[in-house]
Short mmCIF file of C-alpha atoms and ligand atoms in Angstrom, two decimals:
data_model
loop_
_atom_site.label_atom_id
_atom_site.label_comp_id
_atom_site.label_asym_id
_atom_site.label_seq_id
_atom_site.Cartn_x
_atom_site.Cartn_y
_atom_site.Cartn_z
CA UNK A 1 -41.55 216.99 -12.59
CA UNK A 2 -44.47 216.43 -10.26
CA UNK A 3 -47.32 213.98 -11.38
CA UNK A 4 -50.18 213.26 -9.12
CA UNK A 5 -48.55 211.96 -5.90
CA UNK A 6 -44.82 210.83 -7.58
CA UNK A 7 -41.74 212.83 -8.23
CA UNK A 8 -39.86 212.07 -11.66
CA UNK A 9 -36.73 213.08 -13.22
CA UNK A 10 -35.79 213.03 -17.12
CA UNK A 11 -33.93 209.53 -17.64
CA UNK A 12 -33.81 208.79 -21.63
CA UNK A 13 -33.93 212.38 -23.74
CA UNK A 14 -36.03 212.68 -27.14
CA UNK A 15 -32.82 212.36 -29.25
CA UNK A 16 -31.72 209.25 -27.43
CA UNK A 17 -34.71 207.45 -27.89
CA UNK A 18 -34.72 208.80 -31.67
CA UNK A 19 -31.34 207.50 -32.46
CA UNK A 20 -31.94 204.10 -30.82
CA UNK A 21 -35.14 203.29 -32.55
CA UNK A 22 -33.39 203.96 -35.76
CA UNK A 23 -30.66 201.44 -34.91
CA UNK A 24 -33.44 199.00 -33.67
CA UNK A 25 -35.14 199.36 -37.42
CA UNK A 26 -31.59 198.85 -39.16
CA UNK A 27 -31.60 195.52 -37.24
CA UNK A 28 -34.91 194.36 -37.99
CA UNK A 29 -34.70 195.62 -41.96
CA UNK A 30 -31.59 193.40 -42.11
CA UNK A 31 -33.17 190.09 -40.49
CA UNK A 32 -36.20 190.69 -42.58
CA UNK A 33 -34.82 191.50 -45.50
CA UNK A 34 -36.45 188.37 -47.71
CA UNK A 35 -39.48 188.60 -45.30
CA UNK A 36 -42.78 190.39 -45.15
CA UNK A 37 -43.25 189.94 -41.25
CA UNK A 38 -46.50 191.25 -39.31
CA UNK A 39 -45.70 193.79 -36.31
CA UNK A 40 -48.12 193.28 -33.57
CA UNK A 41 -47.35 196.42 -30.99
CA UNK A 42 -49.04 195.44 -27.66
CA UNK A 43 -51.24 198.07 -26.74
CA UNK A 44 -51.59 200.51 -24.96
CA UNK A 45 -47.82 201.39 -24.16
CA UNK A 46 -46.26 200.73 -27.13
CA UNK A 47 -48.26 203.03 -29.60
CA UNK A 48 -45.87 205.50 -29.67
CA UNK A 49 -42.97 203.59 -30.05
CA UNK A 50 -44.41 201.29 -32.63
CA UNK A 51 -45.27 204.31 -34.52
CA UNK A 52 -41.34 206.04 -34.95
CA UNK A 53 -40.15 202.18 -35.60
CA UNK A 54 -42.29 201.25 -38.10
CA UNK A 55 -41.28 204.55 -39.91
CA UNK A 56 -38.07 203.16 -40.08
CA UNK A 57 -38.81 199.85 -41.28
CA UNK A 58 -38.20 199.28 -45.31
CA UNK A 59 -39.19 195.72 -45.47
CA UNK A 60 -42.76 194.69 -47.18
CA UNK A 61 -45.00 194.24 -43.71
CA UNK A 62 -47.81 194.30 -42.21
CA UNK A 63 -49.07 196.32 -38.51
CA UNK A 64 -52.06 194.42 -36.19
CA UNK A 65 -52.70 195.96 -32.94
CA UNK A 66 -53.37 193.67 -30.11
CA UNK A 67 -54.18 194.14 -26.48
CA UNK A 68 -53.73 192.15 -23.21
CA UNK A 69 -56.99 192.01 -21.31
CA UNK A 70 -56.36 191.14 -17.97
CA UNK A 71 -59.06 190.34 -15.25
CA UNK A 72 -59.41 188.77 -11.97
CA UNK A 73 -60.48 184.86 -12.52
CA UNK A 74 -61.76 182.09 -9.38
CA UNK A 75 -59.26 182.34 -6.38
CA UNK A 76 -58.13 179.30 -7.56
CA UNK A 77 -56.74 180.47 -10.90
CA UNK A 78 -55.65 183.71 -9.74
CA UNK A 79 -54.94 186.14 -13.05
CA UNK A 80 -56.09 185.74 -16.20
CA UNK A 81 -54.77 187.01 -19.19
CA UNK A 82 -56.10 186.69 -22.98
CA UNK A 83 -54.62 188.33 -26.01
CA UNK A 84 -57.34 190.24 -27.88
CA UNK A 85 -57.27 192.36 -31.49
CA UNK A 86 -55.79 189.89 -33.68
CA UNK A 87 -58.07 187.10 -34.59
CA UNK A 88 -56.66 186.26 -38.57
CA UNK A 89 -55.23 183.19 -39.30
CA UNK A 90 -50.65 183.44 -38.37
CA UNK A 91 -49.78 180.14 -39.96
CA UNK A 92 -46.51 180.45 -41.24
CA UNK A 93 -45.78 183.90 -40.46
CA UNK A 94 -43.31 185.75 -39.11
CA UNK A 95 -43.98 187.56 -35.91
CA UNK A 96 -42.50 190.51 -34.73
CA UNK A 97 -44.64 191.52 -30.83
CA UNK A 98 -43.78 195.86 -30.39
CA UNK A 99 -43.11 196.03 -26.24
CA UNK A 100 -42.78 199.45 -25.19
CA UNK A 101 -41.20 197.28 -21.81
CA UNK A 102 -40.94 194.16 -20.16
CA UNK A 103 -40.81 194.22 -16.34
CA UNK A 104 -41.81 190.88 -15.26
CA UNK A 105 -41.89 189.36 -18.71
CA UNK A 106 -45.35 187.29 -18.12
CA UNK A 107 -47.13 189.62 -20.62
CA UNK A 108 -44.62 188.62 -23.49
CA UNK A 109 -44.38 185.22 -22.57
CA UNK A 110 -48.11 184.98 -22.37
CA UNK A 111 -48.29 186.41 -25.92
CA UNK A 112 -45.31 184.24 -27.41
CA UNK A 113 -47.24 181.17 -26.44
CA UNK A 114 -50.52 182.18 -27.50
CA UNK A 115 -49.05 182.96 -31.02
CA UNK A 116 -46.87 179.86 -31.53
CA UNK A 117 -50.24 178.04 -30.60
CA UNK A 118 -51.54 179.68 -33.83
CA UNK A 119 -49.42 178.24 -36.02
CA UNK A 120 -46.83 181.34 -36.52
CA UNK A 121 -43.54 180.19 -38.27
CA UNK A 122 -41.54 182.38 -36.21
CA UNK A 123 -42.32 184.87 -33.25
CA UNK A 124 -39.80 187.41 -32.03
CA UNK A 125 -40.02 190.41 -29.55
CA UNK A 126 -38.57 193.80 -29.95
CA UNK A 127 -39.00 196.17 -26.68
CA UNK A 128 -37.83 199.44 -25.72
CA UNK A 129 -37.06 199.25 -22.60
CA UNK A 130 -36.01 195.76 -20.54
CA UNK A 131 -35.82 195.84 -16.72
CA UNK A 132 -33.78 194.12 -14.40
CA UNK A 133 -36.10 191.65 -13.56
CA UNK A 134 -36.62 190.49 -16.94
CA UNK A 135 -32.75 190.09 -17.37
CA UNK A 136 -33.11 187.99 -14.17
CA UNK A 137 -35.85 185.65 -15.36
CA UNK A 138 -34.33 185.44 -18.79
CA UNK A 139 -37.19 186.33 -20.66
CA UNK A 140 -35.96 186.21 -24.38
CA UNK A 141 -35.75 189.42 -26.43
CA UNK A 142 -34.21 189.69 -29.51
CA UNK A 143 -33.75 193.55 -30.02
CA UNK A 144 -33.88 195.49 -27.12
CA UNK A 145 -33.14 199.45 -26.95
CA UNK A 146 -32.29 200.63 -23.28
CA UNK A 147 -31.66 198.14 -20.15
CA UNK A 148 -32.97 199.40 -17.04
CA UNK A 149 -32.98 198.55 -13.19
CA UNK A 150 -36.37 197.92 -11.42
CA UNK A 151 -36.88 201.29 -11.56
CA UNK A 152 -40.62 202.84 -12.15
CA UNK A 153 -40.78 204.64 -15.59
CA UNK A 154 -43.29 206.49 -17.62
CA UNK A 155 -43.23 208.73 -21.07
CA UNK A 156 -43.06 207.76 -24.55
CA UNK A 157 -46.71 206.12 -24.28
CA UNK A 158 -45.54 204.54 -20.69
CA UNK A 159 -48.09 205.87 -18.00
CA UNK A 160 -48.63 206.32 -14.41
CA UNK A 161 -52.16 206.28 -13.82
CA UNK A 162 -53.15 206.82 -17.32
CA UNK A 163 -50.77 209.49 -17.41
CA UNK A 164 -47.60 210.79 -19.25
CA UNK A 165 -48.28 208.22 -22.22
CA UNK A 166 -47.94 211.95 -24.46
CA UNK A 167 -44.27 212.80 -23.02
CA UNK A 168 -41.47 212.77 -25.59
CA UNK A 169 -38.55 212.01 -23.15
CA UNK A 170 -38.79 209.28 -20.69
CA UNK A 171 -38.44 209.67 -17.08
CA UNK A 172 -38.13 207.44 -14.02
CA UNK A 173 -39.45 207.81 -10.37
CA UNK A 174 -37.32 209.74 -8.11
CA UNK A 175 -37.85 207.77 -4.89
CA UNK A 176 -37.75 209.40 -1.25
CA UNK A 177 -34.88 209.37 0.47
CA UNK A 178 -36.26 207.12 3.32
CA UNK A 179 -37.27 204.29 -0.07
CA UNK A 180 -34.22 204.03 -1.84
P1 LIG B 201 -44.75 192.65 -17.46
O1 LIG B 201 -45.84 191.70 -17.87
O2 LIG B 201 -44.49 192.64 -15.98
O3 LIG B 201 -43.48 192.46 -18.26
O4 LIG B 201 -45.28 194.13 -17.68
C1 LIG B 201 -45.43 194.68 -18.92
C2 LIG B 201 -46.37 195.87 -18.93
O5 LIG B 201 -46.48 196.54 -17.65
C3 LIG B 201 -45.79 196.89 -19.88
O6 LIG B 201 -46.22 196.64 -21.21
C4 LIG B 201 -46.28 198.20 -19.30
O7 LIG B 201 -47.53 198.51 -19.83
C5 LIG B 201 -46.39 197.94 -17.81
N1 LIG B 201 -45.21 198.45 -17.10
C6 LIG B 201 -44.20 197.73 -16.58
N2 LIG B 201 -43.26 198.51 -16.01
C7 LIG B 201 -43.69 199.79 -16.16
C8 LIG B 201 -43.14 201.09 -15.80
O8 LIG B 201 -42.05 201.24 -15.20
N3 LIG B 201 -43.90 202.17 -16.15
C9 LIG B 201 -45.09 202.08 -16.80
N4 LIG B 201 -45.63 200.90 -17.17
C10 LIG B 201 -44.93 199.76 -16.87
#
C-alpha cells in the first residue's frame, strides 16, 4: 500500500488487534475489580483503540480525553510539552493513561509526572504498541499489547501525515532496499 511518498505492508491484522485488546481488558477488569479508575486515552492516536478497550472494560469508570500540546519554547529550553483536556481535581484516583504507542517514551513520562503532581493515588499506562526504544529506556508499562522494533507504523488511529488514523489493520513502513 502506497501513501503519499512511503511504501507500507500489513503488520498486525484486524483480528489480531481484536483478540489482544480483549485480553488487555481481562487484565485491567481484574486489577480494577474493587476500583472505579478514570481512563485518560492520549489523543489523537489512541481514539480508536481507547474506544474497542473501553468496550471491554466491566469495571465502574470513568473516560477524560487529554492531549499533548507540544510547541517550540526559547533555544534554551528546547521542547515544551503541557498536558491539556483534563483540568478536574485527580486526588486519590486511580489512573489508567490509553497510549496507542510509546516510541521514545517522553510523552508518557511527561504525562505520569504531571498527574502524580496532581495528587493521583495511582497512575498506570496501558499502550498498544511498545517500540524498541522504549524497551531500551525502560519506560514503565504495565499492559502492553504488541512489542515492536523501531520500525515506522501507522493504522488503527496511528498516522503518517495525518493519514491512515481510519485503517483497521496496522501496517509498518517497508523501507528501500538501500535504508534497511
Ligand atoms: P514518544 O513520546 O516518542 O513515545 O511518542 C509517542 C507518540 O508519537 C505516539 O503517541 C504517536 O502519536 C507518535 N508515534 C510514535 N511512533 C509512531 C509511529 O510509528 N507511527 C505513528 N505515530 C507514532
Amino acid at each position: 500500500m502506497k501513501l503519499k511518498d512511503l511504501e507500507f505492508k500489513k503488520l498486525i491484522p484486524s483480528d489480531r488487534i481484536e483478540k489482544k485488546v480483549a485480553s488487555l481488558a481481562d487484565q485491567i477488569n481484574k486489577d480494577y475489580e474493587n476500583k472505579t479508575p478514570v481512563f485518560l486515552p492520549v489523543l489523537n492516536g489512541s481514539f480508536m483503540f481507547a474506544s474497542d478497550l473501553l468496550k471491554d472494560i466491566t469495571v465502574l469508570c470513568r473516560v477524560s480525553f487529554v492531549k499533548i500540546s507540544s510547541y517550540s519554547g526559547t533555544a534554551s529550553t528546547g521542547q515544551l510539552k503541557t498536558l491539556i483536556g483534563h483540568d478536574e481535581s485527580l486526588f486519590g484516583l486511580d489512573i489508567i493513561i490509553v497510549e496507542d504507542i510509546v516510541d521514545s517514551g517522553l510523552t508518557l513520562q511527561k504525562i505520569m509526572e504531571d498527574l502524580k503532581g496532581r495528587g493521583a493515588k495511582s497512575v498506570e499506562a496501558v499502550a498498544l504498541l511498545r517500540k524498541q526504544s522504549a524497551r531500551e529506556k525502560n519506560i514503565e508499562v504495565k499492559y502492553v499489547g504488541f512489542e515492536l522494533d523501531n520500525e515506522f507504523v501507522l493504522g488503527y488511529g496511528l498516522d503518517y501525515d495525518g493519514l491512515g488514523r481510519n485503517l483497521r489493520d496496522i501496517y509498518k513502513q517497508v523501507l528501500p532496499s538501500s535504508e534497511k
